[in-house]
Coordinates of C-alpha atoms in Angstrom, one line a residue:
M14 CA -18.2 67.1 67.2
D15 CA -21.8 66.5 67.6
A16 CA -24.0 63.9 65.8
A17 CA -25.6 66.8 63.7
G18 CA -22.0 67.9 62.8
R19 CA -21.0 64.8 61.8
T20 CA -23.8 64.1 59.3
L21 CA -22.9 67.6 58.0
E22 CA -19.7 66.4 57.5
I23 CA -20.7 63.1 55.6
V24 CA -23.1 65.1 53.3
R25 CA -20.6 67.6 52.6
N26 CA -18.3 64.5 51.8
Y27 CA -20.9 62.6 49.7
F28 CA -22.1 65.6 47.3
R29 CA -18.2 67.4 47.8
C30 CA -20.4 70.8 47.8
D31 CA -21.7 72.4 49.9
P32 CA -25.2 71.1 51.2
K33 CA -27.1 74.6 50.8
E34 CA -25.5 74.8 46.8
F35 CA -26.4 71.5 46.7
V36 CA -30.2 72.4 47.1
K37 CA -29.7 75.5 45.1
K38 CA -28.6 73.4 42.2
R39 CA -31.1 70.7 42.2
I40 CA -34.5 72.8 43.8
P41 CA -33.2 75.9 41.2
I42 CA -37.0 77.3 42.5
T43 CA -34.8 78.0 45.7
S44 CA -32.2 79.8 44.0
W45 CA -34.8 82.5 42.1
L46 CA -38.1 82.8 44.6
P47 CA -36.4 85.0 47.0
Y48 CA -36.0 87.4 44.3
Y49 CA -39.2 87.4 42.3
T50 CA -40.7 91.1 42.1
V51 CA -44.4 91.7 40.8
S52 CA -43.6 92.7 37.5
T53 CA -42.2 88.9 36.8
F54 CA -45.3 87.8 38.3
F55 CA -47.8 89.4 35.5
Q56 CA -45.6 88.4 32.4
D57 CA -45.3 85.0 34.3
L58 CA -49.6 84.8 34.3
L59 CA -49.5 86.4 31.1
A60 CA -47.0 83.4 29.5
G61 CA -49.0 80.7 31.8
F62 CA -52.2 81.9 30.8
T63 CA -50.9 82.2 26.7
V64 CA -49.5 78.6 26.8
G65 CA -52.6 76.8 28.3
L66 CA -55.1 78.4 25.9
T67 CA -52.6 76.0 23.7
E68 CA -52.0 73.2 26.4
I69 CA -55.7 72.4 26.5
P70 CA -56.9 71.6 23.0
Q71 CA -53.5 70.3 22.5
G72 CA -53.9 67.9 25.2
I73 CA -57.2 66.9 24.4
A74 CA -56.0 66.2 20.6
F75 CA -52.8 64.2 22.0
A76 CA -55.1 62.3 23.8
G77 CA -56.7 60.7 20.9
I78 CA -53.8 60.1 19.2
A79 CA -52.4 58.2 22.0
G80 CA -56.5 56.2 21.9
L81 CA -56.8 57.8 25.4
T82 CA -60.2 59.5 26.5
P83 CA -59.6 63.0 26.1
E84 CA -59.4 63.6 30.3
Y85 CA -56.0 62.0 29.9
G86 CA -54.5 64.8 28.3
L87 CA -55.7 67.5 31.2
Y88 CA -54.0 65.0 33.6
C89 CA -50.9 64.8 32.3
G90 CA -50.9 69.1 31.7
F91 CA -51.6 70.2 34.9
M92 CA -49.0 67.9 37.1
G93 CA -46.1 68.4 34.6
G94 CA -46.2 72.1 35.5
F95 CA -46.2 72.3 39.0
V96 CA -43.0 69.9 39.2
Y97 CA -40.9 71.3 36.9
A98 CA -41.9 75.2 38.6
I99 CA -40.2 73.5 41.5
F100 CA -37.0 71.3 40.1
G101 CA -36.8 72.9 36.5
S102 CA -33.9 74.8 35.4
C103 CA -35.1 76.4 32.1
K104 CA -37.4 79.0 32.1
D105 CA -39.0 78.5 28.4
V106 CA -39.7 74.7 28.6
N107 CA -43.2 73.6 29.1
I108 CA -43.4 69.9 30.0
G109 CA -46.6 68.5 28.8
P110 CA -48.1 65.7 26.7
T111 CA -46.9 65.9 23.1
S112 CA -47.7 64.1 20.2
I113 CA -44.5 61.8 19.9
M114 CA -45.5 60.7 23.3
A115 CA -48.8 59.7 22.7
L116 CA -48.0 58.1 19.3
M117 CA -45.8 55.6 20.8
L118 CA -48.6 54.6 23.5
Q119 CA -50.7 53.6 20.9
E120 CA -50.6 50.1 20.1
H121 CA -50.3 49.3 24.1
V122 CA -53.2 51.9 24.8
S123 CA -55.2 49.9 21.9
K124 CA -54.0 46.2 23.0
L125 CA -54.6 46.7 27.1
G126 CA -56.4 50.0 27.5
P127 CA -55.6 53.1 29.6
D128 CA -53.7 51.8 32.3
M129 CA -50.8 51.0 29.9
A130 CA -50.1 54.8 29.6
V131 CA -49.9 55.3 33.4
T132 CA -47.9 52.9 34.6
I133 CA -45.8 53.6 31.8
S134 CA -45.3 57.1 33.1
F135 CA -44.0 55.9 36.0
L136 CA -41.5 53.3 34.6
A137 CA -40.4 55.8 32.3
G138 CA -39.9 58.7 35.0
I139 CA -37.3 55.9 37.6
I140 CA -35.2 55.5 33.8
I141 CA -34.9 59.0 33.4
F142 CA -34.7 59.9 36.7
I143 CA -31.7 57.5 37.2
L144 CA -29.8 58.3 34.2
G145 CA -29.7 61.6 35.6
L146 CA -28.8 60.3 39.0
L147 CA -26.0 58.5 37.1
N148 CA -25.3 61.3 34.7
L149 CA -25.8 59.0 31.7
G150 CA -27.3 61.6 29.9
F151 CA -24.7 61.3 27.1
V152 CA -26.6 58.5 26.3
V153 CA -28.8 60.6 23.7
E154 CA -25.9 62.0 21.7
F155 CA -26.6 58.5 19.9
F156 CA -29.7 60.2 18.5
S157 CA -27.5 62.0 15.6
Y158 CA -29.2 64.7 13.5
P159 CA -29.8 62.6 10.7
I160 CA -31.6 59.7 13.4
I161 CA -33.6 62.7 14.7
A162 CA -34.8 64.5 12.0
G163 CA -36.1 61.0 10.1
F164 CA -37.8 59.8 13.6
T165 CA -39.5 63.5 13.7
C166 CA -40.3 63.4 10.2
A167 CA -41.7 59.8 10.3
A168 CA -43.4 60.3 13.6
S169 CA -45.3 63.7 12.5
L170 CA -46.4 61.9 8.9
Q171 CA -47.8 58.6 10.4
I172 CA -49.7 61.0 13.5
A173 CA -51.3 63.5 10.3
S174 CA -52.3 60.2 8.2
S175 CA -54.4 59.3 11.4
Q176 CA -55.9 62.3 11.8
V177 CA -57.4 61.9 8.1
K178 CA -60.4 59.9 8.9
G179 CA -61.2 62.1 11.9
L180 CA -61.3 64.8 9.2
F181 CA -63.7 63.7 7.1
G182 CA -65.8 62.3 9.9
L183 CA -64.8 58.5 8.1
P184 CA -65.4 55.4 10.8
G185 CA -63.3 52.9 11.6
K186 CA -59.9 53.1 14.0
A187 CA -56.5 53.0 12.0
N188 CA -53.5 54.0 13.7
A189 CA -50.2 53.2 11.3
F190 CA -49.1 55.1 8.5
L191 CA -50.5 52.2 6.0
E192 CA -53.8 51.7 7.8
A193 CA -54.7 54.9 8.1
W194 CA -54.8 55.5 4.6
E195 CA -56.4 52.3 4.2
A196 CA -59.2 52.9 6.0
V197 CA -59.6 55.9 4.5
F198 CA -59.7 55.0 1.3
D199 CA -62.0 51.7 2.1
N200 CA -64.3 54.4 3.4
I201 CA -64.1 57.1 1.1
D202 CA -68.1 56.9 0.0
Q203 CA -68.4 57.3 4.1
I204 CA -67.0 61.1 4.0
R205 CA -69.3 63.4 6.0
L206 CA -70.1 66.9 3.5
W207 CA -70.2 68.7 7.4
D208 CA -66.9 67.3 8.6
S209 CA -65.1 67.8 5.7
V210 CA -65.9 71.6 5.4
L211 CA -65.5 72.4 9.1
G212 CA -62.1 70.1 9.2
I213 CA -60.8 71.9 6.4
L214 CA -61.8 75.8 7.1
S215 CA -60.2 75.0 10.6
I216 CA -56.8 74.1 8.8
L217 CA -57.1 77.2 7.2
F218 CA -58.2 79.1 9.9
L219 CA -55.0 78.1 11.6
V220 CA -52.5 78.6 8.9
A221 CA -53.5 81.8 8.5
L222 CA -53.5 83.2 11.9
K223 CA -50.2 80.7 12.3
E224 CA -48.5 83.1 9.3
I225 CA -50.0 86.6 10.3
R226 CA -48.0 86.3 13.7
R227 CA -45.2 87.3 11.3
F228 CA -46.6 90.7 10.9
G229 CA -47.4 91.1 14.6
T230 CA -44.2 89.7 15.7
L231 CA -42.7 92.8 14.1
Q232 CA -44.5 95.2 15.8
Y233 CA -44.3 93.1 19.4
R234 CA -41.8 92.8 22.0
S235 CA -42.0 90.8 25.2
D236 CA -40.7 93.9 26.8
W237 CA -44.0 96.2 26.9
S238 CA -42.5 98.8 28.5
R239 CA -41.0 99.6 25.0
N240 CA -43.2 98.8 23.1
R241 CA -47.1 99.3 23.5
N242 CA -48.1 98.7 19.6
I243 CA -51.8 97.6 20.4
F244 CA -52.7 96.5 17.1
G245 CA -49.4 94.7 17.0
I246 CA -49.9 92.8 20.6
F247 CA -53.1 92.0 18.9
I248 CA -52.0 90.1 15.9
F249 CA -49.3 88.1 17.8
M250 CA -52.1 87.2 20.8
L251 CA -54.7 86.1 18.3
S252 CA -51.9 83.8 16.5
L253 CA -50.4 82.4 20.1
A254 CA -54.2 81.0 21.2
R255 CA -55.9 80.2 17.3
N256 CA -55.3 76.7 18.8
A257 CA -58.1 77.8 21.3
L258 CA -59.8 79.5 19.1
V259 CA -60.3 77.2 16.2
V260 CA -61.7 74.6 19.0
I261 CA -63.8 77.4 21.2
I262 CA -65.3 78.6 17.2
G263 CA -65.9 74.8 16.3
T264 CA -67.6 73.5 19.5
V265 CA -70.0 76.9 19.8
I266 CA -71.0 76.1 15.7
A267 CA -71.5 72.2 17.2
Y268 CA -73.6 73.3 20.4
D269 CA -75.8 75.8 18.0
L270 CA -76.3 72.6 15.9
R271 CA -76.6 70.3 18.1
D272 CA -80.6 69.2 17.0
E273 CA -79.4 68.8 13.5
A274 CA -75.6 66.9 14.8
P275 CA -73.7 67.8 11.4
F276 CA -70.6 66.7 13.3
K277 CA -68.7 63.6 15.1
I278 CA -68.1 65.6 18.3
T279 CA -66.2 64.3 20.9
G280 CA -68.7 63.0 23.8
E281 CA -68.5 62.5 26.9
V282 CA -65.7 64.1 29.1
K283 CA -64.9 62.6 32.6
G284 CA -65.2 65.6 35.1
G285 CA -63.7 66.8 38.3
F286 CA -60.0 66.1 39.3
P287 CA -57.9 63.3 39.3
P288 CA -57.7 60.4 41.9
F289 CA -54.5 60.6 43.3
E290 CA -53.0 56.7 43.8
A291 CA -50.2 54.7 42.7
P292 CA -50.1 53.4 39.2
P293 CA -51.8 50.2 38.7
F294 CA -48.9 47.4 38.1
S295 CA -51.9 45.1 37.1
I296 CA -54.4 45.0 34.5
N297 CA -58.1 43.6 35.0
L298 CA -59.6 43.8 31.3
N299 CA -62.8 42.4 30.4
G300 CA -62.4 39.8 32.9
T301 CA -58.7 38.6 31.8
E302 CA -55.8 39.5 34.6
Y303 CA -52.6 40.8 33.5
S304 CA -50.1 41.0 35.4
F305 CA -46.7 43.2 35.7
S306 CA -44.5 40.8 33.6
D307 CA -47.4 40.7 30.9
M308 CA -47.6 44.7 30.9
A309 CA -43.7 44.9 31.2
Q310 CA -43.9 41.8 27.9
D311 CA -46.2 44.2 26.1
Y312 CA -44.6 47.3 26.5
G313 CA -41.2 45.6 24.5
P314 CA -38.6 48.2 23.3
S315 CA -40.8 50.7 24.3
I316 CA -40.5 50.6 27.7
A317 CA -36.5 52.1 27.3
F318 CA -37.2 54.2 23.9
I319 CA -40.0 56.3 25.8
P320 CA -37.5 57.6 28.1
L321 CA -34.8 58.3 26.1
V322 CA -37.3 59.9 23.8
A323 CA -38.3 62.1 26.3
I324 CA -35.2 63.1 27.3
L325 CA -34.0 63.8 24.1
E326 CA -37.1 66.4 23.2
A327 CA -36.9 68.1 26.6
I328 CA -33.0 68.5 26.4
S329 CA -32.8 69.5 22.7
I330 CA -35.6 72.3 23.4
G331 CA -34.1 73.2 26.4
K332 CA -30.6 73.6 24.3
A333 CA -32.6 75.4 21.0
F334 CA -34.1 78.1 23.9
S335 CA -31.4 79.0 26.0
K336 CA -30.0 81.6 23.9
G337 CA -26.4 79.7 24.4
R338 CA -26.4 79.7 28.2
A339 CA -25.1 76.3 29.2
I340 CA -28.1 73.8 30.4
D341 CA -27.6 71.5 33.1
A342 CA -28.9 68.1 31.4
T343 CA -28.4 66.1 34.7
Q344 CA -30.7 68.2 36.3
E345 CA -33.2 68.4 33.7
M346 CA -33.5 64.4 33.8
L347 CA -34.0 64.5 37.0
A348 CA -36.5 66.8 37.0
L349 CA -38.3 65.3 33.9
G350 CA -38.1 62.1 36.0
L351 CA -40.1 63.1 38.9
C352 CA -42.4 65.1 36.4
N353 CA -43.5 61.9 34.8
I354 CA -43.4 59.9 38.5
M355 CA -45.7 62.4 40.2
G356 CA -47.7 62.5 37.1
S357 CA -48.5 58.8 37.1
F358 CA -49.6 59.3 40.6
V359 CA -52.8 61.2 39.0
R360 CA -53.2 59.2 35.5
S361 CA -50.8 61.1 33.4
M362 CA -49.3 59.7 30.4
P363 CA -46.0 60.1 29.7
I364 CA -44.6 63.4 29.1
T365 CA -41.9 65.5 27.8
G366 CA -41.1 69.3 26.5
S367 CA -43.5 70.7 23.8
F368 CA -41.8 72.7 21.3
T369 CA -44.7 74.5 20.2
R370 CA -45.6 75.2 23.9
T371 CA -42.0 76.0 24.9
A372 CA -42.1 78.6 21.5
V373 CA -45.5 80.5 23.1
N374 CA -43.8 80.5 26.3
N375 CA -40.7 82.1 25.1
A376 CA -42.5 84.4 22.8
S377 CA -45.1 85.7 25.4
G378 CA -42.3 86.8 27.8
V379 CA -41.7 84.4 30.4
R380 CA -39.3 85.4 33.1
T381 CA -39.4 82.4 35.3
T382 CA -40.7 78.9 35.6
L383 CA -43.1 79.7 37.8
A384 CA -45.5 80.3 34.6
G385 CA -45.8 76.8 34.8
I386 CA -47.5 76.6 37.4
F387 CA -50.2 79.3 36.3
T388 CA -50.7 77.1 33.0
S389 CA -51.7 73.9 35.5
L390 CA -53.7 75.9 37.2
M391 CA -55.7 76.7 34.1
V392 CA -55.6 73.1 33.1
L393 CA -56.9 72.5 36.4
L394 CA -60.1 74.8 36.1
A395 CA -60.6 73.2 32.9
I396 CA -60.9 69.9 34.5
A397 CA -63.0 71.0 37.3
F398 CA -65.6 73.7 35.3
L399 CA -65.3 73.0 31.3
T400 CA -65.5 69.4 31.1
P401 CA -69.3 69.8 29.9
S402 CA -68.2 71.6 27.1
F403 CA -65.9 69.5 25.9
Y404 CA -68.7 67.5 24.8
Y405 CA -69.6 69.1 22.0
V406 CA -66.1 69.8 20.6
P407 CA -65.9 68.4 17.1
K408 CA -63.6 65.4 16.1
A409 CA -62.9 67.0 12.6
T410 CA -62.1 70.8 14.7
L411 CA -59.4 68.0 17.0
A412 CA -58.5 66.4 14.1
S413 CA -57.2 70.3 12.1
V414 CA -55.0 71.1 15.1
I415 CA -53.2 68.0 15.5
I416 CA -52.3 68.3 11.0
C417 CA -51.3 71.9 11.5
A418 CA -48.7 70.9 14.4
M419 CA -47.6 68.4 12.1
F420 CA -47.3 70.1 9.4
Y421 CA -45.0 73.1 10.9
L422 CA -43.2 69.7 12.9
F423 CA -42.1 68.1 9.7
D424 CA -38.9 68.8 9.4
F425 CA -38.5 69.9 5.7
D426 CA -35.2 71.3 5.8
A427 CA -33.5 68.3 6.4
F428 CA -33.5 66.9 3.0
V429 CA -32.0 70.2 1.8
V430 CA -29.7 70.3 4.5
L431 CA -28.4 66.4 3.9
W432 CA -28.3 66.8 0.5
K433 CA -26.5 69.9 0.3
S434 CA -23.9 69.2 3.0
K435 CA -23.2 65.9 3.4
K436 CA -25.0 63.7 1.2
L437 CA -24.1 60.2 2.7
D438 CA -26.0 61.2 6.0
L439 CA -29.0 60.6 3.8
V440 CA -28.7 56.8 3.9
P441 CA -29.5 56.7 8.2
F442 CA -32.0 59.5 7.8
L443 CA -34.2 58.0 5.1
T444 CA -33.3 54.4 6.7
T445 CA -35.0 55.7 10.0
F446 CA -37.6 57.9 8.4
L447 CA -38.9 54.3 6.3
C448 CA -38.4 52.4 9.1
C449 CA -40.2 54.2 11.7
L450 CA -43.0 55.0 8.9
F451 CA -43.5 51.2 8.5
I452 CA -42.1 49.4 10.8
S453 CA -42.6 51.1 14.4
L454 CA -41.0 54.0 15.9
E455 CA -38.6 52.2 18.2
Y456 CA -37.6 50.1 15.7
G457 CA -37.2 52.5 13.7
I458 CA -34.5 54.2 15.7
L459 CA -33.0 51.2 17.0
I460 CA -32.2 50.4 12.7
G461 CA -31.3 53.8 12.2
I462 CA -28.7 54.1 14.9
G463 CA -27.4 50.5 13.9
V464 CA -26.7 52.2 10.5
N465 CA -25.3 55.1 11.6
L466 CA -22.8 53.8 14.0
L467 CA -21.8 51.5 10.7
F468 CA -21.0 54.5 9.4
V469 CA -19.1 55.5 12.4
L470 CA -17.2 51.9 12.2
Y471 CA -16.3 52.6 8.6
A472 CA -14.7 55.7 9.6
S473 CA -12.7 54.4 12.8
A474 CA -12.0 51.3 10.1
R475 CA -10.7 53.7 7.3
P476 CA -8.8 56.4 9.6
K477 CA -7.3 59.2 7.4
L478 CA -4.0 58.2 6.5
S479 CA -1.2 60.6 4.8
I480 CA 1.9 58.7 3.5
T481 CA 4.8 60.5 2.0
K482 CA 7.9 59.7 0.4
E483 CA 10.9 61.5 1.6
K484 CA 14.7 62.4 0.5
I485 CA 17.5 63.7 3.1
S486 CA 20.8 64.1 1.5
N487 CA 23.2 62.1 3.5
H488 CA 20.4 59.3 3.9
N489 CA 20.5 56.3 1.4
G490 CA 17.3 54.8 0.5
D491 CA 13.4 56.3 0.6
I492 CA 11.9 57.2 3.7
F493 CA 8.3 56.6 3.9
V494 CA 6.2 59.0 6.7
I495 CA 2.9 57.5 7.6
T496 CA 1.0 60.2 9.8
P497 CA -2.3 58.9 10.8
R498 CA -5.1 61.8 11.4
D499 CA -7.0 60.8 14.5
T500 CA -7.2 58.4 17.2
L501 CA -6.2 54.3 16.0
Y502 CA -8.7 51.7 17.2
F503 CA -9.2 48.3 16.8
P504 CA -11.2 48.6 13.5
A505 CA -8.4 50.4 11.9
A506 CA -5.5 47.7 13.0
E507 CA -5.5 45.5 9.5
Y508 CA -6.0 48.6 7.6
L509 CA -2.8 50.4 9.1
R510 CA -0.9 47.0 9.1
D511 CA -1.5 47.1 5.3
S512 CA -0.9 50.7 4.7
V513 CA 2.7 50.1 6.0
L514 CA 3.8 46.5 4.5
E515 CA 2.8 48.7 1.0
C516 CA 6.2 50.6 1.6
H517 CA 8.2 48.2 -1.1
G518 CA 12.0 49.2 -2.3
E519 CA 15.3 49.1 -1.3
N520 CA 16.9 50.5 2.1
V521 CA 13.5 51.6 2.7
T522 CA 13.0 53.2 5.6
V523 CA 9.1 53.5 7.4
V524 CA 8.6 56.5 9.8
I525 CA 5.3 56.4 12.0
D526 CA 4.6 59.7 13.2
G527 CA 1.9 60.1 15.7
K528 CA 1.5 63.7 16.1
F529 CA -2.0 63.6 15.6
V530 CA -2.3 59.9 17.7
R531 CA -4.6 61.2 20.5
N532 CA -5.2 57.3 21.9
M533 CA -4.7 54.0 20.7
D534 CA -6.4 50.5 22.2
V535 CA -4.4 47.2 22.3
T536 CA -5.9 45.4 19.5
V537 CA -3.6 48.5 16.9
A538 CA -0.9 48.3 19.8
K539 CA -0.4 44.2 18.7
S540 CA -0.6 45.2 15.7
I541 CA 2.1 47.5 15.5
A542 CA 4.3 44.7 17.2
V543 CA 3.6 42.2 14.6
F544 CA 4.0 44.7 11.4
T545 CA 7.7 45.6 13.4
Q546 CA 8.5 42.1 12.8
E547 CA 7.1 41.5 9.6
L548 CA 9.6 44.3 8.6
S549 CA 12.7 43.0 10.4
Q550 CA 12.0 40.1 8.3
R551 CA 12.3 42.1 5.2
G552 CA 15.7 43.7 6.5
Q553 CA 13.5 47.4 6.2
T554 CA 13.7 49.6 9.2
V555 CA 11.2 51.5 11.1
A556 CA 11.2 54.3 13.6
F557 CA 7.9 55.7 16.0
L558 CA 8.4 59.8 16.2
N559 CA 6.3 62.4 18.3
F560 CA 3.7 59.7 19.7
K561 CA 2.2 60.7 23.2
P562 CA 3.6 59.2 26.3
S563 CA 0.2 57.3 27.4
V564 CA 0.4 55.9 23.8
R565 CA 3.7 54.7 23.8
E566 CA 3.2 53.0 27.1
V567 CA 0.6 50.9 25.6
C568 CA 2.2 49.8 22.8
I569 CA 5.1 49.2 25.7
K570 CA 2.9 47.4 27.7
V571 CA 2.6 44.7 24.9
D572 CA 5.4 44.4 23.4
K573 CA 8.9 45.6 25.1
E574 CA 11.1 45.7 22.2
L575 CA 9.2 48.7 21.2
Q576 CA 10.8 51.0 23.3
Q577 CA 13.8 51.4 21.6
Y578 CA 12.1 52.3 18.3
F579 CA 10.0 56.0 19.4
K580 CA 12.1 59.0 19.0
E581 CA 10.9 62.7 19.9
G582 CA 11.8 65.5 17.6
N583 CA 11.9 65.6 13.6
L584 CA 12.7 63.3 11.0
E585 CA 16.2 65.0 9.5
D586 CA 17.0 65.8 13.2
V587 CA 16.2 62.1 14.6
L588 CA 17.6 60.2 11.4
E589 CA 20.8 63.0 10.9
S590 CA 21.8 62.0 14.7
E591 CA 21.8 58.8 15.2
P592 CA 23.3 55.7 12.8
I593 CA 20.4 54.1 10.7
E594 CA 21.5 50.9 12.3
D595 CA 19.9 52.2 15.3
F596 CA 16.8 51.5 13.8
L597 CA 17.3 48.3 12.2
V598 CA 15.1 46.1 13.5
Q599 CA 16.4 43.0 15.3

């Protein structure tokens, strides 16, 4: 075998699959691009253009949430689309700036400047990519629905609160929930009339276009060949482009009234394409040099939670729009990691899947991930040619865009669902919500997960046990049958022992029915050996029925004497077929 053949064999053995199949799996564009058609191209072009109308104003607005200048929101908008088009596996998902990612950057950017956002994008990408390589996507399973809902509600409320001052043209800078409202009430006498009017009218305009979409949706379908209702299409497209429309209208008004200057405006936005360079691993701020270790220390828990939240958003959005199709979580993590790594080379802040833009993508009839490239091209054109016009974008208009987005992001249904289904889940939900709101998002998630795990551990420590008292005609004495209803782990050891030892009486036989026990750890096995000896000292009889071989093996390896007490069959047959003395614990 020549060198090329040996290399191919090594690759095949390493990946345990044909290299061609591996390439198709890990670079999904190679599997569908050869079959790409002109009609698909035009549908992707329409979807990409429509999403671009949403992404440009959102990118500018989300950059403001993070404390960055508007161009950073545009930089991260275009690189994600290019990379995800090649490596992404879900056609609907749009990768780019999100409000939650921006909020998690706020504190770090305010301390050490915009380089902090760029570097954390690179680090988060590396972490996400490694987690994907190691198939460790299961870590997001620790984010239960109450945790996700509490986190989302707190983040949306905090973001909306931070924009109230912009909505009314108030001075000051406050990002935390309490600080934002303190700033509003401390400066309430400085409310600017025309900023307030423009901001409130913008909100009403956005809500109206959002709700009118329902009417348009009834008449419009993504399959243009079946439905060509022009009015329905117009209403539908008008609703999809509502963010862009409100920004354009506000900018035109501000430009026409530039001499009177009735509004606070965005100001100068850096134009031109971003430089392609390595992310910074040290910062010089006001003459003070900060090393990478200083930066890492400032990131704190964010260095773990930003990638985890990014994974959670991207995968959950992919699942929501997959329509029952299996999502390759590993591939999504690899793609998301690469998006962030490459984005950091064009000064992007961390990016992930956007639910809003993904919904727009889906509603626009997207066919492949190539639509992301068309969205990215729109963003590039905006960076190259439209940045002078961003100078006149009113801050009140951007605030209205964010506040409306946060209103629809807030999970109002969570309170009702948890109250109706399981009130106990309100505890981790409210804990996460309040801690994220009043402490920080990172610690709020940690505390919420901790509280949620306490409930899980308590359930493990108090497994469901059914205890029944049986009588058999030719058997003297009482027979207590204890049936654990689930797997037994170490927190349940003492509870199981206490339940068994509560079976008192003369000529008592205790039977542990293990038909539902799928697994058992050493702690429970040692507890079984201990209470077996205790039953012996009380002169009682014990038997273990219907345990899986793997569970029996764990117990026998802990104590070989237990082997004689494991029996198979139903209770009557076992007790009738053998003398009761055979079960007596020696």
